[in-house]
Coordinates of C-alpha atoms in Angstrom, one line a residue:
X1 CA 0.0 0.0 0.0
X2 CA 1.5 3.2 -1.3
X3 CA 2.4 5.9 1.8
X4 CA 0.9 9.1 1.4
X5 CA 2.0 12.1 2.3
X6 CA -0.1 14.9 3.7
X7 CA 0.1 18.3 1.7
X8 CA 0.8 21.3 4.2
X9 CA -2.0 23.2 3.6
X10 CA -0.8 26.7 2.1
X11 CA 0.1 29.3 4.5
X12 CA -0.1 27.7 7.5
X13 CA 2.7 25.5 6.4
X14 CA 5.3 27.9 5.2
X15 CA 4.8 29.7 8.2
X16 CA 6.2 26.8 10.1
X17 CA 8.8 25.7 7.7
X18 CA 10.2 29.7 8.4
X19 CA 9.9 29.2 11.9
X20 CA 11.6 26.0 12.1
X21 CA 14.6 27.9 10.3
X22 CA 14.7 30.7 12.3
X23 CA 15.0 28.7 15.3
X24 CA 17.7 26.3 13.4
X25 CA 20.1 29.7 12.8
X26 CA 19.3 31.3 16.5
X27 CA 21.0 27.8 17.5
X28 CA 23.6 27.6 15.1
X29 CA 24.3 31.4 15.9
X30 CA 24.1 31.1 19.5
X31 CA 27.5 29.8 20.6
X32 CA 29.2 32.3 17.8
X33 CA 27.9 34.8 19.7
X34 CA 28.9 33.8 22.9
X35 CA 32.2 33.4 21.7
X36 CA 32.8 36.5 20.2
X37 CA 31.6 38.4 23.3
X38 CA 34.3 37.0 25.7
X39 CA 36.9 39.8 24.1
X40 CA 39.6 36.8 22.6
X41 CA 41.2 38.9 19.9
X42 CA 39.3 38.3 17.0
X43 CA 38.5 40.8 14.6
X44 CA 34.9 39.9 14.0
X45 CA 32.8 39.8 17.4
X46 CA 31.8 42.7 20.5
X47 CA 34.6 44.0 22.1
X48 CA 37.5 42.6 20.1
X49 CA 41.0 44.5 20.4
X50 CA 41.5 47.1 17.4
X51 CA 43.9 49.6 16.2
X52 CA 44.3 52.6 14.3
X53 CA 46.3 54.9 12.8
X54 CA 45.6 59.0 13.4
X55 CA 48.7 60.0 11.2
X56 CA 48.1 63.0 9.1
X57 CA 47.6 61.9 5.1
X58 CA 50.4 64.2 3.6
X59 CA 53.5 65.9 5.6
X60 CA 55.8 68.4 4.2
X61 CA 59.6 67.1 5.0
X62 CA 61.8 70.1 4.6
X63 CA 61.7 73.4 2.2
X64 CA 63.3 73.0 -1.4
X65 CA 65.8 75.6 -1.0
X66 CA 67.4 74.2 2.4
X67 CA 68.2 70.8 0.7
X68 CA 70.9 68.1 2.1
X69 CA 70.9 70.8 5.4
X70 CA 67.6 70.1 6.1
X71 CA 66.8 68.4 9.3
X72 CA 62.8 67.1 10.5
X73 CA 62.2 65.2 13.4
X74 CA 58.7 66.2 13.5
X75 CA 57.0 63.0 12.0
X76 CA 55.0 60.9 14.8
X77 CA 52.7 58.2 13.9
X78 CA 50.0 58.2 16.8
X79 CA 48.5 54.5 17.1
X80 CA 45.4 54.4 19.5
X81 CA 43.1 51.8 20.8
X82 CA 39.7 51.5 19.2
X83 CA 37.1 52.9 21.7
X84 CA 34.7 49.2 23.1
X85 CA 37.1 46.8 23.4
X86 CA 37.7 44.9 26.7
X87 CA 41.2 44.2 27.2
X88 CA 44.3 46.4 26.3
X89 CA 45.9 46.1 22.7
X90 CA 49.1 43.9 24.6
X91 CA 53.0 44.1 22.9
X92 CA 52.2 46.6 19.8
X93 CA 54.2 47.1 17.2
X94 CA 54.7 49.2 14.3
X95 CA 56.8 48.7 10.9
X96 CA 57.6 51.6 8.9
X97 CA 58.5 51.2 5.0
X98 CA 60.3 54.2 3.9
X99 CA 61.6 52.8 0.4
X100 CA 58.9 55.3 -1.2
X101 CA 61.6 58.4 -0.1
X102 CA 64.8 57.3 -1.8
X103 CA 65.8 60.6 -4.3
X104 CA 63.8 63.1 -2.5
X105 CA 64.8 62.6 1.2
X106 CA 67.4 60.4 3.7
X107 CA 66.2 58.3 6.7
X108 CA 68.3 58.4 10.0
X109 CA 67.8 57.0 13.6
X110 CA 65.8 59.5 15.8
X111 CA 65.8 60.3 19.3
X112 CA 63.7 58.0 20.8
X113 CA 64.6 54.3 21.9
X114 CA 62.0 52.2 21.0
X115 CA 62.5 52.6 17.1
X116 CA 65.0 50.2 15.9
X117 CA 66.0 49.7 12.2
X118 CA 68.2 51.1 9.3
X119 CA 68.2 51.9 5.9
X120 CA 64.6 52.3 4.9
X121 CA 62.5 50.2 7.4
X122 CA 62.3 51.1 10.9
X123 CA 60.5 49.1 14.1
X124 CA 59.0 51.1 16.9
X125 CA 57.5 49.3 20.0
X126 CA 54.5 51.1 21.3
X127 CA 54.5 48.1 24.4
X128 CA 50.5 47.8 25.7
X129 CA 47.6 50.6 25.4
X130 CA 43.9 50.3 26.7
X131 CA 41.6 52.7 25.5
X132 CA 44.3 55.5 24.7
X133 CA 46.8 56.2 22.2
X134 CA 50.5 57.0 21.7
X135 CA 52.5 58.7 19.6
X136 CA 55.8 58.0 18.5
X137 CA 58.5 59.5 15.9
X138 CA 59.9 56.6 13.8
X139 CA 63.0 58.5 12.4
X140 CA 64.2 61.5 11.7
X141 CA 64.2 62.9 7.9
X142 CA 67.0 64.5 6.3
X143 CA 66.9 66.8 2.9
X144 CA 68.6 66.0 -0.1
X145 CA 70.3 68.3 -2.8
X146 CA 68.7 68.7 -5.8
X147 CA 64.8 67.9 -4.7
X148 CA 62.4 70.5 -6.2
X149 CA 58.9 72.0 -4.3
X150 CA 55.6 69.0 -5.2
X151 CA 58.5 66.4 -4.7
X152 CA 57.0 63.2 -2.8
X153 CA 57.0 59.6 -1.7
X154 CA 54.8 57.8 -0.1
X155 CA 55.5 56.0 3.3
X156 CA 53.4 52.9 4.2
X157 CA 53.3 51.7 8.0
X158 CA 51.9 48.5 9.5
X159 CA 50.4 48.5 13.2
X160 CA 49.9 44.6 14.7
X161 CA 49.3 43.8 18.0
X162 CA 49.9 39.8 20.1
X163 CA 45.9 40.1 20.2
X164 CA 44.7 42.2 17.5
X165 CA 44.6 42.0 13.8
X166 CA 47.1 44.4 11.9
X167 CA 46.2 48.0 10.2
X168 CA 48.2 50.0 7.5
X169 CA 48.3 53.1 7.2
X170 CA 50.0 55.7 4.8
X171 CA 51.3 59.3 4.6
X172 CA 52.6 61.1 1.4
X173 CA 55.5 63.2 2.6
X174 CA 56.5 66.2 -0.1
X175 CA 59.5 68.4 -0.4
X176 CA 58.3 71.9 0.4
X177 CA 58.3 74.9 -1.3
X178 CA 60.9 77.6 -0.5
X179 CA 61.6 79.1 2.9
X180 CA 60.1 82.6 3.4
X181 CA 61.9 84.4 6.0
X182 CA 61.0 87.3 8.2
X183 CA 62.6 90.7 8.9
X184 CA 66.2 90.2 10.5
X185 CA 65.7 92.4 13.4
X186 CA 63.4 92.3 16.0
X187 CA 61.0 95.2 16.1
X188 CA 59.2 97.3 19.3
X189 CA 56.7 99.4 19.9
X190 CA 56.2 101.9 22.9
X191 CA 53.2 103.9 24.4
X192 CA 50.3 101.9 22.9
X193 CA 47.3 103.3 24.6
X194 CA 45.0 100.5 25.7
X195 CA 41.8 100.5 23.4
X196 CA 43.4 102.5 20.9
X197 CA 44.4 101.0 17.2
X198 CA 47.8 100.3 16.8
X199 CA 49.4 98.8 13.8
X200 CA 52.2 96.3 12.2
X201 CA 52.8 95.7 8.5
X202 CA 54.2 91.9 8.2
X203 CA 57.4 91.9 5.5
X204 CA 59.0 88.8 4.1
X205 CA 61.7 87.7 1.4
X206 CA 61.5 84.5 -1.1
X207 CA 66.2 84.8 -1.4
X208 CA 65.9 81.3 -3.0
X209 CA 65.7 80.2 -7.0
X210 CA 62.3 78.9 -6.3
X211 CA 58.8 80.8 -6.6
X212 CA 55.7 79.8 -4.4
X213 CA 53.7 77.0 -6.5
X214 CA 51.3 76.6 -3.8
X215 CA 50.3 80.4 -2.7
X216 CA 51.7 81.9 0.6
X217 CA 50.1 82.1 4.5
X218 CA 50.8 83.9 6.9
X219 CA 50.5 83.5 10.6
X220 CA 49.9 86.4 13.6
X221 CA 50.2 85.2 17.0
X222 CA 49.2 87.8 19.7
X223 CA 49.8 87.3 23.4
X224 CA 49.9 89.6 26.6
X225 CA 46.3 91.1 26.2
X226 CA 46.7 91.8 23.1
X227 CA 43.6 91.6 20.5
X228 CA 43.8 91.4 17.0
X229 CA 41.3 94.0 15.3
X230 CA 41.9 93.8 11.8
X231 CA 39.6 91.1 10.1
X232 CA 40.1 90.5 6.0
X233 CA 38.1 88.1 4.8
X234 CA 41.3 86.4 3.3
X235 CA 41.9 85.6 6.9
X236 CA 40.9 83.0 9.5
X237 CA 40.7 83.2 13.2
X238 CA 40.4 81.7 16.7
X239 CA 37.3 82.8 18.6
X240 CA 39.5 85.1 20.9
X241 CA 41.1 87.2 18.1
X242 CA 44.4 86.4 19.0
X243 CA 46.0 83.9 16.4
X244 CA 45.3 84.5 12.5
X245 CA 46.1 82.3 9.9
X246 CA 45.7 84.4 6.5
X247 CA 46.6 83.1 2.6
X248 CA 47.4 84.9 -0.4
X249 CA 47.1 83.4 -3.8
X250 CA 50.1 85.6 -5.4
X251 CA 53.2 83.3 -6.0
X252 CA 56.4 84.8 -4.9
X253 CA 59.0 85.3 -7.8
X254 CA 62.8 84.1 -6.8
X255 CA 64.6 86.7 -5.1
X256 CA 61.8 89.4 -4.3
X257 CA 60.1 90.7 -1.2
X258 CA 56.9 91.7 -0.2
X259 CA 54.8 93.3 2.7
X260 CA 50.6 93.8 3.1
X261 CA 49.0 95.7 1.4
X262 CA 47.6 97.2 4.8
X263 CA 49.0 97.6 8.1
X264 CA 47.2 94.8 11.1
X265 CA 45.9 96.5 13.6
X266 CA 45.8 95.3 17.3
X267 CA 44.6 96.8 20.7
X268 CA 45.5 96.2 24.4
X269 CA 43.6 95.8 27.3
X270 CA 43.4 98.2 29.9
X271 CA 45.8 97.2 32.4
X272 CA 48.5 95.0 30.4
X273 CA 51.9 96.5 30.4
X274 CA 53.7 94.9 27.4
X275 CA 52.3 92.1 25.3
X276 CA 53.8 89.9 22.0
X277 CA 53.4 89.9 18.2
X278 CA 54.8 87.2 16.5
X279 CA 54.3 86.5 12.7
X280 CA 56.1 83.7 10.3
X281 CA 55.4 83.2 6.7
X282 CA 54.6 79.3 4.9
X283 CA 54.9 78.8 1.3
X284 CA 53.2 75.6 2.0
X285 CA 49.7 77.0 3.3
X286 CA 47.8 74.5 6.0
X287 CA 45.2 76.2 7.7
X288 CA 45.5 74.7 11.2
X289 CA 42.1 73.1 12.4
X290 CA 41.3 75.4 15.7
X291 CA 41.4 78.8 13.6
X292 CA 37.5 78.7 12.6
X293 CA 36.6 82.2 12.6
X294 CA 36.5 83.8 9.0
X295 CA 36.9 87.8 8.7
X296 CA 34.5 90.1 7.3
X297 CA 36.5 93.1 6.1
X298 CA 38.1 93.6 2.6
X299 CA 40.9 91.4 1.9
X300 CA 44.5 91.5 2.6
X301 CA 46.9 91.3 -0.3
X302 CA 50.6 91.9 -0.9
X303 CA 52.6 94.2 -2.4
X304 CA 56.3 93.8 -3.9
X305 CA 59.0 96.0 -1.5
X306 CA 62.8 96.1 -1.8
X307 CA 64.4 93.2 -0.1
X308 CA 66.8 94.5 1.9
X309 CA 67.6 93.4 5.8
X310 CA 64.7 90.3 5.2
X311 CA 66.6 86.9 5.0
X312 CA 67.7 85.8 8.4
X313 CA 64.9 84.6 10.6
X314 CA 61.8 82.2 9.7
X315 CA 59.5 84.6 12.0
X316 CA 59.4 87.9 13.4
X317 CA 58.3 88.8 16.9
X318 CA 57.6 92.6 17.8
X319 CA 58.0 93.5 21.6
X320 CA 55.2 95.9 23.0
X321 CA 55.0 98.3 25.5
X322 CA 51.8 99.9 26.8
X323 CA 51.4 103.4 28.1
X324 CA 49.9 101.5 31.3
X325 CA 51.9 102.5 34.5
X326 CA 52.8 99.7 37.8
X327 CA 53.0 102.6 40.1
X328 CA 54.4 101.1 43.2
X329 CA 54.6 103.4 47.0
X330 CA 57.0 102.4 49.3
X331 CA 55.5 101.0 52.9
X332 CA 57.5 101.8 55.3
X333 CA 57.1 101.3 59.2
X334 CA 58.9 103.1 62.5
X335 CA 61.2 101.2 64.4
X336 CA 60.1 101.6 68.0
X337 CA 61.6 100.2 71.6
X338 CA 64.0 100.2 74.4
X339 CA 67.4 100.2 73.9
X340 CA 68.4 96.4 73.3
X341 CA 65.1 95.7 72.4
X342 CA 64.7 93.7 69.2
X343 CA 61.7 94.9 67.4
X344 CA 59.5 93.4 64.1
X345 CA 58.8 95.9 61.3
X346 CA 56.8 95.0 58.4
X347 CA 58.1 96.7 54.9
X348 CA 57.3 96.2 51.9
X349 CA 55.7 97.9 48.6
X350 CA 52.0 99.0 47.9
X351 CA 50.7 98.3 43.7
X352 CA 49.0 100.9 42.9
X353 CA 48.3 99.9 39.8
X354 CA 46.6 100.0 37.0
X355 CA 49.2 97.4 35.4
X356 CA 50.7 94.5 37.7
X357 CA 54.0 93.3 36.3
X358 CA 54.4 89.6 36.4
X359 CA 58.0 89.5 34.7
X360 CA 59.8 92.2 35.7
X361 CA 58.2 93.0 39.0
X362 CA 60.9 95.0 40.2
X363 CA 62.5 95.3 43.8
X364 CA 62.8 97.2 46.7
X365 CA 65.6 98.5 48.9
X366 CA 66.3 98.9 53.0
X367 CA 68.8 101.0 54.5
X368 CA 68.6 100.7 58.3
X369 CA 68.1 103.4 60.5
X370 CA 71.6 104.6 62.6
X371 CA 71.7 103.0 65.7
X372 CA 69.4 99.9 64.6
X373 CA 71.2 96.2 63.4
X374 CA 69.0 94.0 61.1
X375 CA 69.3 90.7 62.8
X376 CA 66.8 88.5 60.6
X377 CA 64.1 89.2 57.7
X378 CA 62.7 85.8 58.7
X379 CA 60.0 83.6 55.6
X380 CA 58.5 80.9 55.0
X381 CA 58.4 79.1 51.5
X382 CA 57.4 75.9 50.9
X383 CA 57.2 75.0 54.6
X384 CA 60.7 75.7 55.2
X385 CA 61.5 78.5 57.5
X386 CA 64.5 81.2 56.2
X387 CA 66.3 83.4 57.9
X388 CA 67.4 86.3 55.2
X389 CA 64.4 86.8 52.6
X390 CA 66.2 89.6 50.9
X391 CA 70.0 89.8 50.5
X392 CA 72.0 91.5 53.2
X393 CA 74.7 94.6 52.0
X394 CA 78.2 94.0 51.5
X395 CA 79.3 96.7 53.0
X396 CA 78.1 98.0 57.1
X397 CA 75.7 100.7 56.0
X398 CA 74.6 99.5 52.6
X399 CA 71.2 98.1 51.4
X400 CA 69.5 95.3 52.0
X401 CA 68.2 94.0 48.4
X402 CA 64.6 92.4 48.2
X403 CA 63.8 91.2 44.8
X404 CA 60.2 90.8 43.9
X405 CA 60.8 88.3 41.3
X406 CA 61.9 85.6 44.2
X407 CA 59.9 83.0 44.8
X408 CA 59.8 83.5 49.0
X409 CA 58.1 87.3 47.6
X410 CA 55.0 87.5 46.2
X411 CA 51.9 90.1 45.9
X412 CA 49.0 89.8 48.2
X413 CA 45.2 90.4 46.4
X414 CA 45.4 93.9 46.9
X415 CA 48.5 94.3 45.4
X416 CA 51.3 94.6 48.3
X417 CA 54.3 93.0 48.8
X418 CA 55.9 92.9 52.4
X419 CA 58.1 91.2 54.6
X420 CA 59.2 91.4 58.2
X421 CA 62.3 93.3 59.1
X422 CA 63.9 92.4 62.8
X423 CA 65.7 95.1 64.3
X424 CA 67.7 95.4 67.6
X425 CA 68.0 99.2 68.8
X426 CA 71.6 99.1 69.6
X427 CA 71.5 102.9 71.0
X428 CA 69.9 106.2 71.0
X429 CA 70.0 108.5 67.9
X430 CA 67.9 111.8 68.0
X431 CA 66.4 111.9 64.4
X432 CA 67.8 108.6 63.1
X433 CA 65.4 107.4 60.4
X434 CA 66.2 104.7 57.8
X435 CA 64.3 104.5 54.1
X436 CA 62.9 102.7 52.0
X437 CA 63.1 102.7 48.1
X438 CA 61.3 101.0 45.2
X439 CA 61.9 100.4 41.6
X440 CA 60.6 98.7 38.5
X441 CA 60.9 99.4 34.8
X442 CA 56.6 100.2 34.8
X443 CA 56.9 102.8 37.6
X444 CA 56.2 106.5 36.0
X445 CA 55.3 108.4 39.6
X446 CA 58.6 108.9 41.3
X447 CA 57.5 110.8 43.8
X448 CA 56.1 107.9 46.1
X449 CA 58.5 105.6 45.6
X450 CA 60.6 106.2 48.5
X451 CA 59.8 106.5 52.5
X452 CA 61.4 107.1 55.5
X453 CA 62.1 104.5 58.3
X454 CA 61.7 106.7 61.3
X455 CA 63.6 105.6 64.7
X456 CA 62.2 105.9 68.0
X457 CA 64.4 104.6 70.8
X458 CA 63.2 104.7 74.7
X459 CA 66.6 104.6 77.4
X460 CA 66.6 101.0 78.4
X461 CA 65.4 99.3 81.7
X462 CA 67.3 100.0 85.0
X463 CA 67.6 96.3 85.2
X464 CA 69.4 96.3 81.6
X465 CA 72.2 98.4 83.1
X466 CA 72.7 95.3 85.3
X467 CA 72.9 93.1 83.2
X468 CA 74.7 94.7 80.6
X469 CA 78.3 92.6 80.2
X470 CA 80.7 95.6 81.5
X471 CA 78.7 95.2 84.9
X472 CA 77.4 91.4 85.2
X473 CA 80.5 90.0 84.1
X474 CA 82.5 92.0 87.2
X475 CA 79.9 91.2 89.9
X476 CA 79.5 87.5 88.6
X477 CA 83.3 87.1 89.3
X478 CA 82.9 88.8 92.5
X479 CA 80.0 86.7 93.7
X480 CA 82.2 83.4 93.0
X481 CA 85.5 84.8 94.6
X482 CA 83.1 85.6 97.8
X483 CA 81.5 82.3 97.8
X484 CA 84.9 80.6 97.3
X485 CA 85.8 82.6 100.0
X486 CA 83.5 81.5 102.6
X487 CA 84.4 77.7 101.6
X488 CA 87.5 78.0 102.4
X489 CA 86.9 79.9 105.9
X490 CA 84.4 77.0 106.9
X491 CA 86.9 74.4 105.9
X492 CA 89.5 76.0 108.3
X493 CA 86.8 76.3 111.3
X494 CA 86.3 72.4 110.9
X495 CA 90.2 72.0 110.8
X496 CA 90.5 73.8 114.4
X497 CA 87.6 72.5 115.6

């Protein structure tokens, strides 16, 4: 008798046969996934070790025009630990293939230790990271005669890791464009009134047989309160105001120089005393990432100038000097007591202000009062107690030297900077005073910079004439020759007796 088969009936039976292999592959799947989850090193399940490179796609190795003198130990390849995994990356290494460089730059030994290698391949040993990265330079790069600007090779780099798979990288490294250099001398300004517009025109010279393929940038840096107010639209800066990163599409010809079209202007802030502009020129523009801010105004351009005194430094930074004043007024203090007292008086200097140098703050100077001996200017400084916070003179009668810019003396809140003198009133001297005398380079009000140490000396205790050495010394001796004395006499009484 034939077996017969009963026909699913239609839906109900491809609903099951779906089912049935669902729950077949959830099974088959299951231990996978288990697997994979307990972090072993493999590439393919949750929480498995990873690397990466963060090394920047092209780098520029050296300027054209410096050639076989050009030295770059600037290359790092940072190597991090992918974010999720479980277990630190354990004994990582990195290979570094430099054979793409040979004819346009030369491959030595760097500084660091854990990069091994010669000729064109290079190991560096980046030992164990978790969740972090590290940052290495594999070598150091030297120029070669001959290489033209847009020369390049390519370098390829291999990361592996004792439990995580391995990842290459690359980075093509050019020959840059000629070196732009900034005026010889360095530059200062005076009297800039805080709020009010001052200027600087940036200069530079191209001295080499090269022009600028690639444009030209130029960077402003300005520090010390100091705000950059000038804002082409050519120009790109940090939310502050105080860095600028600005390109020019001109190409500069061999041997020419140029300078902006238009002075920058710059302010200070009310109560700075000197600040910093610093420029340099690229003929390799980058605009670095944290400059976001674009300017508004019309743009900057450049303007061909004679060449002369431009070709000896890379940048060019331009001291300036506020009219802001540190006026500082002398605190003095009388030195009051008995003869043979010893006495504290607290000296020092008041800030009046408006500026507050922090470099150059300046000093002040003590010359005792007649009849008075400094015994001690006593400080603490890092829990260790001193005895002489400001230097004594070389010569009885001179100055004793505080200098602001020590460490053991430093400005209150409010501005004042004191000490505590001890003096011992050696005698009476009707009218005596000492003074007191400040200085620093900010200080445009003479007239309170200097204050007298008055000394007022009361005769000394009856009982200090006593013990004074002239007298206690005499009558001490006298006291022991009369007690000796009447030993002796009771000694010979005995005797008789």
């Amino acid at each position: 008798m034939p077996i017969r088969t009963a026909r699913p009936q239609k839906g109900r039976g491809q609903g099951a046969l779906v089912a049935l292999l669902v729950t077949l592959l959830l099974t088959a799947a299951a231990p996978a996934l288990a697997g994979g989850s307990g972090g072993s090193g493999g590439s393919g399940g949750s929480g498995a070790v990873e690397l990466r490179f963060e090394a920047p796609k092209t780098f520029v190795m050296y300027n054209a025009d410096v050639g076989a003198k050009a030295t770059n130990s600037g290359f790092v390849l940072p190597v991090a630990v992918v974010p999720g995994n479980t277990e630190p990356a354990r004994n990582i290494k990195v290979v570094v293939d430099a054979s793409g460089l040979a004819g346009v730059a030369r491959v030595e030994k760097g500084s660091g230790n854990n990069c091994t290698g010669g000729g064109r391949v290079w190991t560096c040993r980046y030992g164990t990271l978790h969740n972090d990265g590290e940052s290495m330079p594999p070598f150091t790069l030297r120029g070669v005669d001959g290489a033209e600007p847009g020369d390049s090779g390519t370098i390829t780099y291999t990361a592996s890791a004792d439990n995580a798979p391995s990842v290459t990288g690359t980075t093509r490294m050019t020959v840059g464009g000629p070196t732009l250099y900034g005026p010889e001398e360095l530059g200062r300004m005076t009297g800039v009134k805080p709020g009010k517009p001052a200027s600087l025109t940036p200069r530079f010279s191209n001295p080499s047989r090269f022009s600028t393929r690639r444009g030209i940038a130029l960077r402003i840096t300005a520090q010390g309160g100091l705000v950059l107010t000038a804002r082409p639209r050519n120009c790109s800066y940090n939310p502050a105001f105080t860095d600028a990163w600005c390109t020019f599409p001109a190409k500069a010809a061999p041997r020419t120089a140029y300078r902006t079209s238009s002075p920058f202007t710059f302010t200070s802030a009310p109560e700075e005393l000197t600040g910093t502009l610093e420029y340099s020129w690229s003929s390799d523009p980058q605009r670095p990432a944290e400059l976001t801010v674009r300017g508004t105004g019309a743009p900057l351009t450049l303007t061909r100038t004679p060449e002369g005194g431009i070709h000896d430094g890379t940048g060019a930074v331009t001291a300036v000097e506020t009219a802001v004043q540190a006026d500082y007024a002398a605190a003095a203090g009388t030195v009051r007591g008995r003869v043979g007292d010893t006495v504290g008086v607290t000296l020092g200097v008041r800030g009046l202000g408006p500026g507050r140098p922090t470099e150059e703050r300046g000093r002040f100077e003590v010359v005792p009062p007649e009849g008075t001996t400094v015994t001690s200017i006593p400080y603490t400084f890092e829990d260790t107690d001193g005895k002489w916070a400001c230097a004594r003179p070389e010569k009885p009668g001179g100055a004793f030297v505080c200098d602001l810019n020590s460490d053991v003396l430093w400005p209150g809140a409010d501005g004042t900077t004191s000490v505590g003198f001890r003096f011992r009133i050696d005698r009476q001297v009707p009218g005596a005073h000492g003074t007191i005398r400040t200085y620093n380079p900010y200080d445009r009000t003479p007239g309170n910079d200097t204050a007298r140490i008055p000394l007022q000396a009361s005769p000394a205790p009856p009982y200090r004439a006593l013990v004074r050495p002239a007298v206690l010394i005499p009558a001490v001796l006298a006291a022991v020759a009369a007690a000796a004395a009447g030993v002796a006499y009771r000694r010979r009484r005995r005797t008789v007796s």
